[in-house]
Amino acid sequence: MHRLSLKSVLAAATVAAVALVPTVGNTVGPLDATRATDPLSGLDPDRVFPDPLIAGDFIQYTAGTSPTPFSYLEGLDELVDRYGPATEHPVITVDEICDLVCDSLDQTSLTDLGDALVTDAATGQPVQITSAGGRALPVVTVTAPGTPEEVADRIDLYFSMSIHGAERAGLEGGIRYIEDLAINYVAEQAGEQRLLRAGNPEDNPDYAEYTTTEALQKARLHFIAPNPDGWADGDRNDGRGLFHRGNDNGIDLNRQWPTLGWHNRSGPQYDTGSQPEAKAVRALIEDYMGVPEGAADLHGEFGDNVLLAIMFPAGAFDPLQLQAQYRLAEAIKHNVNTSVHPGAGGLLTDYVEGPVYPAEYHTAYDAIGYDDSGFQGDYLVQSGILEMDHEYIFSNLAPSSVFIPELEQVHVDTTRALLDATIAVTIEAYDNEAGELQLDYAVDLDDRAVGYVFDPETIDSDDVQTPAAFDLPQVEYSSTSMRYFEELGEVLGGDATIAPIAQDFDATDLEGFDTIVVADDSLAADDADAWGALASWTQADARHRLVLTDAALQGLEAMGAVPQGAVNRTTQYAGEIQGVDRDDPLLEGVGGLIGQTYFEVPLGFAPGGRGDLAAPAWYVDADTWEGSTAAVVGQTDADADLLVVSSQGGPGQEVVLVPGDPAVGTMPFGEGSITIFGAILPDANNVGPNTHGLADYAVTYAGNGILLNAIAGR
């Protein structure tokens, strides 16, 4: 991640126009007069929202401020006139959010909306929920005609367009994608096929494609701009000329959501659901949609080495959910990398270090450098929704206060590619009789018999040390990392098996296993008899693999595999590793950018926390380690302060890292081998506040991939 000074970013506004080739869907074509008048092209000036290369400015929220024919609200009315319920091909509806959710809100919830609730003067009935600044919150739904029963039974997807008002890309792209869908649907009724594609069609069982008509017959797509205040602040006439991150109450709406684990209480924005926008949108998601199947949360960042950072949100995901997220990330990456013009990165090479690539996936922390509680994307995935967060390069306060047509065109084309993939992958995963997540997937453990030492202790909400934040009710929980192994057992392929091993085992209890896992403190470090039995078992057979995670690395000393004092514990900003060796067998098949291995916040650790709130990691002194090293733990310099999350959720002081010691690797031990993974399955932390619950485990896609390779004996 390369961060830029404000001066450098603003300099991007002076970049000369380059020869970009805009895209529509996944089609690349020349920019010529024919294309510019094609009604299927975003460059058609007769569209409601023409593409940035000819629009001349950002889309304005407020009527009367737009240099183009339509502001956002006027444009939505025009879209309904062209493609709404009264037209020949009614695929777009626009509703006030109150029309969809007010009936589901009880009187207390309605009263809590305060001035944001508009009622009918005569009847007192609610008619509108506005933003904190009194602005409308329209919901745009795109779906094909059908009976009410058919439409209500469709797969739902939710798209959040720029919850931060200063991050324009999601809005600029999302609004145009809505119009794309309508134009393409109408074209298909006249016989011209328009496909939504996801992923690589060549030798790829996960490839999916649907015509626009098929997609809109199977799914309802819901788009909302949840922060009109921050948007309207940048309007040319009525606004202050500068887009704002938060709403008119000064609240960051991306800290308002009920998320698992540690709850930041450093400012009012963390008071979950206190803002009218969050109350209304949560009701839309949970009540009106009944929790959608798919989603995308569209953001923007400053500098990066990718046009689009595809981000795995934080949560507790079983192997099937992780696989679905991985397939979605891969499909989005392929779509963007093959449809956004390859010269687009050249627009930015003077403003970031190194080359600029189209898209890559990683966790939010690995992408933007910080974690926090209350993220909308984390809430979505923790609700069981198939979702990715997205950060577009140079779509933030600077240069998004300056309209650069070429840059904004890249943002729009990127949005088209990622939404195509999101819709197609979600339909592919949920279009089944049960309407549940279904994938052709099984974990390959090379037919190994796996045992894990079972820890019966749980971490319970009754024992949380810090009360729930902001006088919110405490969600009950009972957390145990043992559920990782239980859920892994549900998706095993071939003849692989997995079974618990009681803590009071002896040597005979270990017979028949190929891999044995000891996770964190499920076995006491001073249980000499147990560690002796594990040592004998490991040394006896070349097929035997002992896997030690987190605090269980102390067993290396108990078994005599390393000297006393060689195993140490450190704390980090997040659960992470550095210095990854992709050639190591433990990294086989693990894609994306690899750094974060477990999500610390869902487990009750504070990002950048101190003392009992700090995320733990275990490692072995490099001078005593005799095996291969797949990754190291980056230790914080003793003279440096830990990174502190500011009240805005952004980074404070930077962490200073010194070269680390082995945290992931494999060493021979007799005939067998021992694999260590020092930052993957720590027990959850019960210091609190853990207002909205606590995860059992929170492995990232990368962490899970490495751990599965270890268990499989690779």
XYZ file of C-alpha atoms in Angstrom:
714
model
C 0.000 0.000 0.000
C 1.503 3.315 -1.010
C -0.017 6.430 0.491
C 0.346 9.809 -1.148
C 0.457 13.356 0.068
C -2.545 15.539 -0.633
C -0.373 17.645 -2.915
C 0.577 14.596 -4.991
C -3.002 13.439 -5.266
C -4.283 16.825 -6.337
C -1.585 16.872 -8.979
C -3.418 14.017 -10.654
C -6.079 16.519 -11.638
C -3.673 18.013 -14.149
C -3.026 14.712 -15.929
C -3.487 15.112 -19.649
C -6.200 13.056 -21.322
C -5.024 9.631 -22.414
C -6.392 7.301 -25.045
C -8.678 5.191 -22.893
C -11.146 2.804 -24.458
C -14.297 2.786 -22.342
C -16.139 -0.471 -21.884
C -19.761 -1.474 -21.684
C -20.285 -4.608 -19.635
C -17.414 -6.827 -20.709
C -17.168 -5.514 -24.261
C -14.241 -3.382 -25.405
C -14.720 -1.233 -28.463
C -13.192 1.776 -30.201
C -14.205 5.266 -29.246
C -15.645 6.543 -32.492
C -18.682 8.351 -33.821
C -20.680 5.160 -34.286
C -20.106 4.067 -30.718
C -20.852 7.516 -29.354
C -24.402 7.408 -30.715
C -25.068 3.731 -29.954
C -27.986 3.599 -27.468
C -26.267 0.633 -25.756
C -23.177 2.737 -25.128
C -22.527 4.806 -22.055
C -21.277 7.443 -24.460
C -24.728 8.048 -25.905
C -25.542 11.686 -25.028
C -29.248 10.819 -24.989
C -28.844 8.568 -21.983
C -30.148 9.904 -18.697
C -26.665 9.529 -17.226
C -24.053 9.582 -20.033
C -20.588 8.292 -19.264
C -17.963 10.573 -17.678
C -16.063 11.095 -20.932
C -18.929 13.192 -22.216
C -20.828 14.099 -19.009
C -18.561 17.000 -18.061
C -18.930 16.685 -14.288
C -19.866 14.450 -11.398
C -23.545 13.570 -11.148
C -25.123 16.134 -8.854
C -27.578 15.169 -6.136
C -29.588 18.382 -6.100
C -31.913 19.504 -8.867
C -30.732 22.594 -10.675
C -27.036 22.106 -9.965
C -26.132 19.682 -12.731
C -24.324 20.814 -15.888
C -25.894 17.811 -17.620
C -29.640 17.552 -18.201
C -30.408 15.561 -15.063
C -29.384 15.612 -11.431
C -29.669 12.361 -9.482
C -33.240 12.861 -8.272
C -34.411 14.247 -11.609
C -32.589 11.425 -13.369
C -34.329 8.760 -11.323
C -37.659 10.269 -12.333
C -36.552 10.167 -15.955
C -35.460 6.526 -15.652
C -38.926 5.676 -14.342
C -40.471 7.562 -17.271
C -38.385 5.485 -19.697
C -38.294 2.087 -17.958
C -40.762 2.248 -15.085
C -44.082 0.525 -14.304
C -46.066 2.456 -16.927
C -43.744 1.562 -19.816
C -43.645 -1.345 -22.250
C -40.644 -2.880 -20.481
C -41.029 -2.044 -16.771
C -37.759 -3.007 -15.150
C -37.043 -0.020 -12.872
C -38.973 1.129 -9.826
C -37.941 3.939 -7.482
C -39.405 4.001 -3.970
C -38.986 6.196 -0.958
C -37.329 3.940 1.593
C -40.227 4.537 3.986
C -42.628 2.952 1.491
C -40.625 -0.265 1.827
C -39.769 -0.329 5.531
C -42.033 1.892 7.617
C -44.689 -0.800 8.027
C -42.071 -3.102 9.569
C -40.815 -0.548 12.119
C -42.489 -0.437 15.525
C -43.590 2.830 17.078
C -40.451 3.123 19.195
C -38.235 2.770 16.129
C -40.276 5.342 14.248
C -40.151 7.767 17.163
C -36.388 7.328 17.416
C -36.057 8.658 13.871
C -36.961 12.115 15.165
C -36.983 14.837 12.526
C -35.871 12.320 9.874
C -39.390 10.862 9.901
C -41.838 12.846 7.774
C -45.513 12.181 8.487
C -48.724 13.028 6.694
C -50.151 16.180 8.249
C -53.696 14.875 8.093
C -53.284 11.246 9.152
C -50.008 11.264 11.056
C -48.875 8.262 9.038
C -45.173 8.061 8.124
C -44.492 8.918 4.483
C -40.728 9.474 4.292
C -37.477 8.738 6.111
C -34.792 11.261 5.247
C -31.084 11.583 5.907
C -29.865 13.542 8.915
C -29.859 16.593 6.648
C -33.443 16.065 5.499
C -32.624 14.589 2.083
C -34.510 11.805 0.329
C -33.299 8.187 0.412
C -34.734 6.637 -2.751
C -34.272 2.920 -3.385
C -33.877 1.840 -7.015
C -34.995 -1.712 -7.764
C -34.189 -3.361 -11.084
C -35.966 -6.615 -11.972
C -37.961 -8.080 -14.849
C -41.763 -8.026 -14.882
C -43.597 -10.851 -13.149
C -46.381 -11.553 -10.699
C -45.884 -10.117 -7.211
C -45.334 -13.641 -5.884
C -42.704 -14.406 -8.520
C -40.855 -11.142 -7.945
C -40.899 -11.488 -4.147
C -39.407 -14.985 -4.440
C -36.374 -13.857 -6.453
C -32.787 -13.696 -5.264
C -32.094 -10.293 -3.706
C -28.920 -8.269 -4.060
C -28.125 -5.034 -2.240
C -25.734 -2.428 -3.623
C -24.493 0.413 -1.420
C -23.321 3.290 -3.599
C -20.768 5.452 -1.782
C -21.686 5.368 1.911
C -18.857 7.893 2.205
C -19.896 11.008 0.324
C -16.325 11.852 -0.663
C -15.846 8.522 -2.438
C -17.573 9.095 -5.750
C -16.759 5.999 -7.808
C -19.516 3.721 -6.519
C -22.179 6.304 -7.243
C -20.826 7.300 -10.620
C -20.613 3.652 -11.667
C -23.695 2.297 -9.904
C -26.099 4.845 -11.319
C -24.905 4.202 -14.857
C -25.056 0.449 -14.318
C -28.740 0.771 -13.389
C -29.362 2.431 -16.744
C -27.174 -0.159 -18.516
C -29.396 -2.944 -17.197
C -32.558 -1.260 -18.413
C -31.104 -0.473 -21.846
C -29.757 -4.004 -22.216
C -33.043 -5.585 -21.128
C -34.964 -3.595 -23.727
C -32.385 -4.500 -26.378
C -32.806 -8.183 -25.579
C -36.559 -7.976 -26.078
C -35.681 -6.824 -29.620
C -33.374 -9.811 -30.112
C -29.929 -8.465 -29.156
C -28.260 -10.563 -26.468
C -26.465 -8.765 -23.634
C -24.569 -11.062 -21.245
C -23.536 -10.668 -17.629
C -20.389 -12.738 -17.148
C -18.433 -13.843 -14.125
C -14.912 -15.175 -14.335
C -12.828 -16.948 -16.921
C -14.824 -19.142 -19.369
C -11.800 -21.253 -20.295
C -11.622 -24.542 -18.385
C -13.317 -22.997 -15.373
C -16.156 -24.844 -13.613
C -17.029 -21.650 -11.734
C -17.673 -19.606 -14.878
C -21.186 -18.194 -15.003
C -23.051 -16.160 -17.561
C -26.619 -14.957 -17.879
C -28.425 -12.786 -20.354
C -29.692 -9.577 -18.819
C -33.223 -10.938 -19.110
C -32.300 -14.188 -17.321
C -30.532 -12.287 -14.564
C -33.449 -9.919 -14.003
C -35.931 -12.806 -14.007
C -33.946 -14.554 -11.305
C -32.920 -11.593 -9.145
C -34.083 -8.295 -7.719
C -31.302 -5.709 -7.594
C -31.617 -2.942 -5.023
C -29.433 0.159 -5.260
C -29.232 2.932 -2.688
C -27.038 5.973 -2.106
C -27.108 5.837 1.710
C -25.329 9.161 2.307
C -26.968 11.939 0.289
C -25.727 14.545 2.784
C -22.050 13.936 2.116
C -22.802 13.833 -1.606
C -24.914 16.987 -1.758
C -22.229 18.911 0.133
C -20.189 18.755 -3.058
C -22.911 20.002 -5.392
C -21.727 22.898 -7.494
C -24.334 25.482 -6.461
C -26.311 24.352 -3.427
C -23.465 22.548 -1.713
C -20.211 23.711 -0.219
C -18.251 22.479 -3.202
C -16.544 19.719 -1.203
C -17.908 16.207 -0.789
C -17.936 15.006 2.799
C -17.297 11.586 4.311
C -20.145 11.676 6.825
C -23.721 12.883 7.036
C -24.888 16.311 8.182
C -24.554 15.211 11.815
C -20.860 14.685 11.126
C -21.250 10.933 11.615
C -19.348 8.341 9.584
C -22.166 6.032 8.492
C -19.685 3.207 7.929
C -19.270 2.810 11.699
C -22.988 2.411 12.428
C -23.520 -1.308 11.935
C -23.883 -4.189 14.424
C -20.710 -6.224 13.945
C -19.216 -9.092 15.914
C -16.525 -8.636 18.505
C -14.790 -5.611 19.932
C -16.965 -2.495 19.806
C -15.177 0.824 19.405
C -16.736 3.405 21.718
C -14.404 6.327 21.054
C -17.030 8.537 19.413
C -20.762 8.898 18.692
C -20.458 7.399 15.206
C -19.974 4.003 16.878
C -23.372 4.227 18.591
C -24.841 1.463 16.447
C -27.866 2.477 14.390
C -28.161 5.931 15.937
C -28.417 7.665 12.551
C -31.611 7.650 10.476
C -29.796 6.440 7.350
C -28.502 3.366 9.194
C -31.866 2.637 10.834
C -33.677 2.811 7.503
C -31.142 0.832 5.484
C -30.894 -1.892 8.116
C -34.687 -2.278 8.001
C -34.482 -2.436 4.204
C -31.928 -5.251 4.402
C -33.375 -7.289 7.249
C -37.117 -6.719 6.895
C -37.977 -5.763 3.329
C -35.406 -8.021 1.644
C -35.470 -10.611 4.408
C -31.642 -10.526 4.230
C -30.431 -10.528 0.609
C -28.268 -13.255 -0.859
C -25.656 -10.983 -2.432
C -24.253 -7.485 -2.026
C -21.471 -5.047 -2.855
C -20.282 -2.111 -0.758
C -18.584 0.483 -2.979
C -15.889 2.749 -1.512
C -12.898 4.796 -2.647
C -9.333 5.284 -1.442
C -6.298 7.432 -2.200
C -3.260 5.770 -3.766
C -2.760 2.063 -4.362
C -1.131 -0.256 -6.872
C -4.457 -1.526 -8.178
C -7.345 0.259 -9.833
C -9.699 -1.834 -7.694
C -8.950 -3.352 -4.290
C -11.379 -6.258 -3.822
C -11.712 -6.739 -0.075
C -12.812 -9.741 1.986
C -14.855 -8.307 4.878
C -14.247 -9.454 8.458
C -16.326 -12.173 10.064
C -16.604 -15.797 11.092
C -16.957 -17.918 7.968
C -17.160 -21.656 7.564
C -15.201 -23.285 4.712
C -18.178 -23.162 2.318
C -18.692 -19.439 2.896
C -14.980 -18.779 2.463
C -14.986 -20.708 -0.808
C -17.975 -18.715 -2.089
C -16.207 -15.465 -1.211
C -13.038 -16.657 -2.921
C -14.937 -17.542 -6.116
C -16.631 -14.162 -6.076
C -13.292 -12.382 -5.609
C -11.690 -14.386 -8.426
C -14.602 -13.656 -10.770
C -14.500 -9.928 -10.039
C -10.738 -9.855 -10.477
C -10.989 -11.591 -13.864
C -13.825 -9.339 -15.040
C -11.978 -6.161 -14.152
C -8.622 -7.364 -15.454
C -10.080 -8.316 -18.838
C -12.576 -5.523 -19.418
C -11.121 -2.288 -18.078
C -8.750 -0.886 -20.657
C -5.180 -2.031 -19.941
C -3.877 1.490 -20.550
C -5.922 2.831 -17.657
C -3.132 2.168 -15.176
C -0.848 4.417 -17.197
C -2.962 7.361 -16.125
C -1.659 6.929 -12.600
C 1.894 5.623 -12.815
C 3.394 9.000 -11.938
C 1.449 9.092 -8.678
C 2.100 5.697 -7.069
C 5.261 3.694 -6.583
C 5.609 0.847 -9.053
C 3.184 -0.335 -11.724
C -0.592 -0.031 -11.382
C -2.550 -3.258 -11.931
C -6.272 -3.550 -12.629
C -7.573 -5.553 -9.618
C -6.460 -7.745 -6.727
C -8.169 -9.223 -3.681
C -7.148 -9.121 -0.022
C -8.679 -8.235 3.319
C -9.704 -4.685 4.116
C -6.777 -4.333 6.506
C -4.304 -5.494 3.866
C -5.849 -3.095 1.352
C -6.342 0.122 3.305
C -4.176 -0.418 6.369
C -6.702 -0.351 9.202
C -9.607 -2.230 10.799
C -12.470 -1.033 12.971
C -15.856 -2.005 14.322
C -19.178 -1.111 12.720
C -18.261 -1.526 9.034
C -21.277 -2.009 6.776
C -19.526 -4.707 4.741
C -18.687 -6.686 7.890
C -22.327 -6.481 8.977
C -23.467 -7.724 5.572
C -21.249 -10.803 5.463
C -21.868 -11.571 9.130
C -25.567 -11.653 8.227
C -24.784 -14.500 5.812
C -24.708 -12.394 2.628
C -22.253 -13.169 -0.183
C -20.481 -9.828 -0.404
C -17.232 -8.023 -1.145
C -16.160 -4.501 -0.269
C -14.449 -2.466 -2.973
C -11.985 0.425 -2.917
C -11.385 2.352 -6.140
C -8.039 4.075 -6.577
C -8.101 7.887 -6.351
C -11.757 8.095 -5.399
C -11.660 10.036 -2.182
C -11.694 13.634 -1.022
C -8.779 14.235 -3.365
C -9.020 14.110 -6.299
C -12.765 13.459 -6.137
C -13.421 17.142 -5.633
C -11.967 17.628 -9.109
C -13.681 15.960 -12.058
C -11.177 14.057 -14.229
C -13.162 12.417 -17.055
C -10.590 9.723 -17.848
C -10.213 8.677 -14.228
C -13.948 8.652 -13.599
C -14.456 6.584 -16.755
C -12.135 3.956 -15.290
C -14.215 3.970 -12.089
C -17.437 3.511 -14.045
C -16.078 0.720 -16.235
C -14.680 -1.023 -13.168
C -18.100 -0.855 -11.509
C -19.720 -2.459 -14.525
C -17.264 -5.333 -14.439
C -17.529 -5.990 -10.705
C -21.343 -5.774 -10.575
C -21.669 -8.151 -13.530
C -19.579 -10.670 -11.601
C -21.373 -10.118 -8.302
C -24.793 -10.690 -9.827
C -23.808 -13.731 -11.889
C -21.891 -15.451 -9.074
C -24.706 -14.855 -6.574
C -27.331 -16.244 -8.937
C -25.136 -19.262 -9.659
C -24.698 -19.934 -5.932
C -28.335 -19.465 -4.877
C -30.428 -20.451 -7.905
C -31.530 -23.794 -6.506
C -34.687 -25.323 -5.115
C -33.717 -24.668 -1.506
C -32.625 -21.097 -2.209
C -29.522 -21.714 -0.086
C -25.821 -21.297 -0.753
C -24.784 -24.340 -2.768
C -21.382 -24.919 -4.340
C -19.736 -27.888 -5.976
C -17.002 -27.901 -3.370
C -15.235 -30.249 -0.997
C -12.053 -29.698 0.992
C -9.203 -31.838 -0.314
C -7.120 -33.213 2.573
C -5.520 -36.007 0.554
C -7.696 -38.637 2.286
C -5.998 -38.036 5.606
C -7.400 -39.071 8.985
C -7.301 -35.858 11.025
C -7.622 -35.509 14.769
C -7.761 -32.355 16.852
C -7.325 -31.995 20.584
C -10.742 -30.905 21.821
C -11.004 -28.023 24.270
C -14.394 -28.182 26.060
C -14.159 -24.678 27.535
C -16.238 -21.905 25.997
C -16.052 -18.124 26.240
C -19.424 -16.775 27.287
C -21.195 -13.416 27.303
C -21.984 -13.875 31.011
C -18.277 -13.407 31.717
C -17.514 -10.414 29.472
C -15.486 -7.899 31.456
C -16.704 -4.654 29.876
C -20.437 -3.880 29.498
C -21.985 -3.334 26.100
C -21.226 0.057 24.578
C -23.649 3.003 24.363
C -26.233 1.293 26.622
C -27.069 -1.088 23.798
C -28.327 -4.581 24.732
C -25.667 -7.275 25.076
C -26.004 -10.097 22.553
C -25.573 -13.494 24.183
C -22.751 -15.685 22.901
C -20.778 -18.828 23.630
C -17.544 -18.910 21.641
C -15.209 -21.817 20.911
C -12.610 -22.233 18.181
C -13.448 -25.940 18.108
C -16.294 -25.092 15.745
C -13.703 -24.567 13.023
C -12.978 -28.287 13.003
C -16.632 -29.259 13.352
C -17.564 -27.142 10.328
C -14.551 -28.369 8.377
C -15.871 -31.892 8.864
C -19.063 -30.961 6.999
C -17.248 -30.296 3.715
C -14.531 -32.953 3.578
C -13.950 -34.663 0.252
C -12.764 -38.150 -0.641
C -12.036 -40.480 2.271
C -10.719 -37.777 4.607
C -12.054 -37.819 8.172
C -11.798 -35.511 11.160
C -12.464 -36.351 14.803
C -11.908 -34.815 18.254
C -9.324 -36.170 20.671
C -10.080 -35.803 24.389
C -7.555 -33.766 26.387
C -6.729 -36.719 28.624
C -5.506 -38.858 25.714
C -2.729 -41.409 25.837
C -0.580 -42.896 23.089
C -3.222 -45.434 22.011
C -5.746 -42.637 21.377
C -3.442 -41.220 18.686
C -3.272 -44.379 16.623
C -4.837 -44.211 13.176
C -4.413 -40.465 12.661
C -2.284 -38.980 9.877
C -2.580 -35.373 11.105
C -3.139 -34.134 14.639
C -3.893 -30.470 15.337
C -3.379 -28.726 18.655
C -4.991 -25.279 18.500
C -3.956 -22.459 20.824
C -4.243 -23.545 24.483
C -6.369 -26.654 23.973
C -3.471 -28.577 25.541
C -1.620 -27.166 28.541
C 1.998 -26.308 27.805
C 3.122 -28.133 30.975
C 1.263 -31.387 30.257
C 4.453 -33.395 29.832
C 2.742 -36.755 29.350
C 0.492 -35.496 26.552
C 3.308 -33.707 24.719
C 5.498 -36.756 25.138
C 2.841 -38.923 23.504
C 2.524 -36.433 20.632
C 6.300 -36.379 20.192
C 6.462 -40.173 19.966
C 3.522 -40.261 17.553
C 5.061 -37.614 15.269
C 8.485 -39.224 15.178
C 7.163 -42.704 14.413
C 5.884 -42.352 10.832
C 6.748 -40.290 7.751
C 3.045 -39.671 7.113
C 2.480 -38.138 10.536
C 2.052 -34.357 10.632
C 1.596 -32.472 13.912
C 0.079 -29.011 13.419
C 0.492 -26.465 16.220
C -1.322 -23.134 16.141
C -0.972 -20.019 18.249
C -0.122 -20.741 21.928
C 0.309 -24.433 21.116
C 3.695 -23.531 19.614
C 4.896 -23.804 23.217
C 4.602 -27.553 22.720
C 7.763 -27.389 20.619
C 9.690 -26.752 23.830
C 7.771 -29.421 25.753
C 8.662 -31.994 23.066
C 12.307 -30.941 22.894
C 11.950 -29.857 19.258
C 13.415 -26.425 20.102
C 15.297 -25.181 23.184
C 13.528 -23.678 26.171
C 12.813 -19.988 25.609
C 12.739 -20.309 21.811
C 8.962 -19.833 21.535
C 7.648 -16.335 22.146
C 4.446 -14.334 21.990
C 4.043 -10.870 20.509
C 1.087 -8.637 19.764
C 0.238 -6.971 16.493
C -2.194 -4.488 14.998
C -4.122 -7.420 13.495
C -3.752 -11.171 13.114
C -1.137 -11.201 10.390
C 2.076 -12.603 8.928
C 4.769 -11.068 6.742
C 7.565 -12.254 4.479
C 5.394 -14.867 2.796
C 7.234 -17.459 0.666
C 4.780 -18.342 -2.099
C 6.977 -21.228 -3.217
C 6.470 -23.037 0.077
C 3.993 -25.972 -0.163
C 1.931 -24.372 2.601
C 1.045 -21.584 0.161
C -0.147 -23.932 -2.593
C -3.305 -22.557 -4.220
C -3.520 -19.499 -1.951
C -4.134 -16.446 -4.117
C -4.455 -12.730 -3.635
C -2.378 -10.521 -1.408
C -1.458 -12.473 1.736
C -0.958 -10.739 5.055
C -3.883 -10.909 7.462
C -4.575 -14.467 8.613
C -7.311 -13.895 11.184
C -9.732 -11.032 11.701
C -8.987 -9.626 15.129
C -12.111 -7.491 15.667
C -14.717 -10.325 15.470
C -12.630 -12.194 18.082
C -12.777 -9.293 20.537
C -9.324 -7.812 19.909
C -8.983 -4.102 19.192
C -6.998 -3.181 16.068
C -3.811 -1.585 17.306
C -4.927 -2.390 20.839
C -2.742 -2.584 23.892
C -2.539 -5.073 26.729
C -5.389 -7.585 26.873
C -7.015 -6.066 23.778
C -4.006 -6.652 21.500
C -4.084 -9.339 18.792
C -1.653 -12.157 19.705
C 0.840 -13.984 17.494
C 3.346 -16.694 18.366
C 6.703 -17.406 16.735
C 9.953 -19.326 17.123
C 13.346 -17.712 17.484
C 14.952 -17.869 14.039
C 18.276 -19.071 15.410
C 16.686 -22.180 16.876
C 14.239 -23.044 14.080
C 15.451 -25.927 11.920
C 12.633 -26.159 9.394
C 11.442 -24.301 6.315
C 9.878 -20.880 6.846
C 6.724 -20.024 4.906
C 6.156 -16.718 6.721
C 7.390 -14.681 9.654
C 5.729 -12.574 12.272
C 6.551 -8.890 12.045
C 7.429 -7.640 15.484
C 6.843 -4.078 16.570
C 10.002 -2.155 17.285
C 10.315 -1.751 21.044
C 10.944 1.980 20.580
C 7.872 2.533 18.384
C 4.281 3.137 19.406
C 1.617 0.734 18.268
C -0.632 2.009 15.540
C -3.656 3.634 17.137
C -7.036 3.820 15.402
C -8.312 7.366 15.359
C -11.922 8.294 16.105
C -12.520 8.314 12.350
C -11.320 4.730 12.071
C -8.234 5.732 10.125
C -4.650 5.011 11.090
C -2.840 7.157 13.572
C 0.883 6.542 14.004
C 2.423 3.981 11.685
C 3.722 0.722 13.088
C 7.490 0.292 12.727
C 8.277 -3.353 11.982
C 11.614 -5.078 12.378
C 12.516 -8.374 10.676
C 10.484 -11.177 12.219
C 10.934 -14.784 13.207
C 9.264 -17.928 11.840
C 5.506 -17.991 12.476
C 4.548 -20.391 9.681
C 6.714 -23.281 8.584
C 7.458 -26.994 8.746
C 10.318 -28.862 10.376
C 11.227 -32.567 10.315
C 10.789 -34.365 13.616
C 11.919 -37.960 13.585
C 10.182 -39.711 10.713
C 7.333 -37.184 10.769
C 7.043 -33.401 10.732
C 5.680 -30.462 12.691
C 3.987 -27.448 11.087
C 3.546 -24.239 13.070
C 1.058 -21.452 12.433
C 1.415 -18.793 15.085
C -1.477 -16.472 14.144
C -4.614 -18.271 12.984
C -6.932 -19.777 15.656
C -6.540 -17.860 18.928
C -9.308 -18.180 21.468
C -11.630 -15.190 21.396
C -11.037 -12.332 23.804
C -13.642 -11.539 26.454
C -12.408 -8.163 27.664
C -15.063 -6.361 25.603
C -17.128 -4.508 24.936
C -18.422 -7.230 22.603
C -21.844 -5.653 22.255
C -23.066 -7.540 19.202
C -21.577 -10.951 19.969
C -18.270 -12.736 19.587
C -17.023 -15.034 16.835
C -15.921 -18.623 17.398
C -13.061 -18.200 14.956
C -12.311 -15.677 12.230
C -9.812 -17.080 9.738
C -9.250 -15.124 6.545
C -9.318 -16.791 3.146
C -5.514 -16.783 3.053
C -5.170 -18.023 6.626
C -7.653 -20.804 5.989
C -5.844 -21.878 2.810
C -2.509 -22.112 4.617
C -4.043 -24.016 7.540
C -5.746 -26.526 5.237
C -2.449 -27.145 3.458
C -0.831 -27.778 6.833
C -3.552 -30.233 7.850
C -3.261 -31.989 4.484
C 0.444 -32.561 5.114
C 1.672 -30.382 2.268
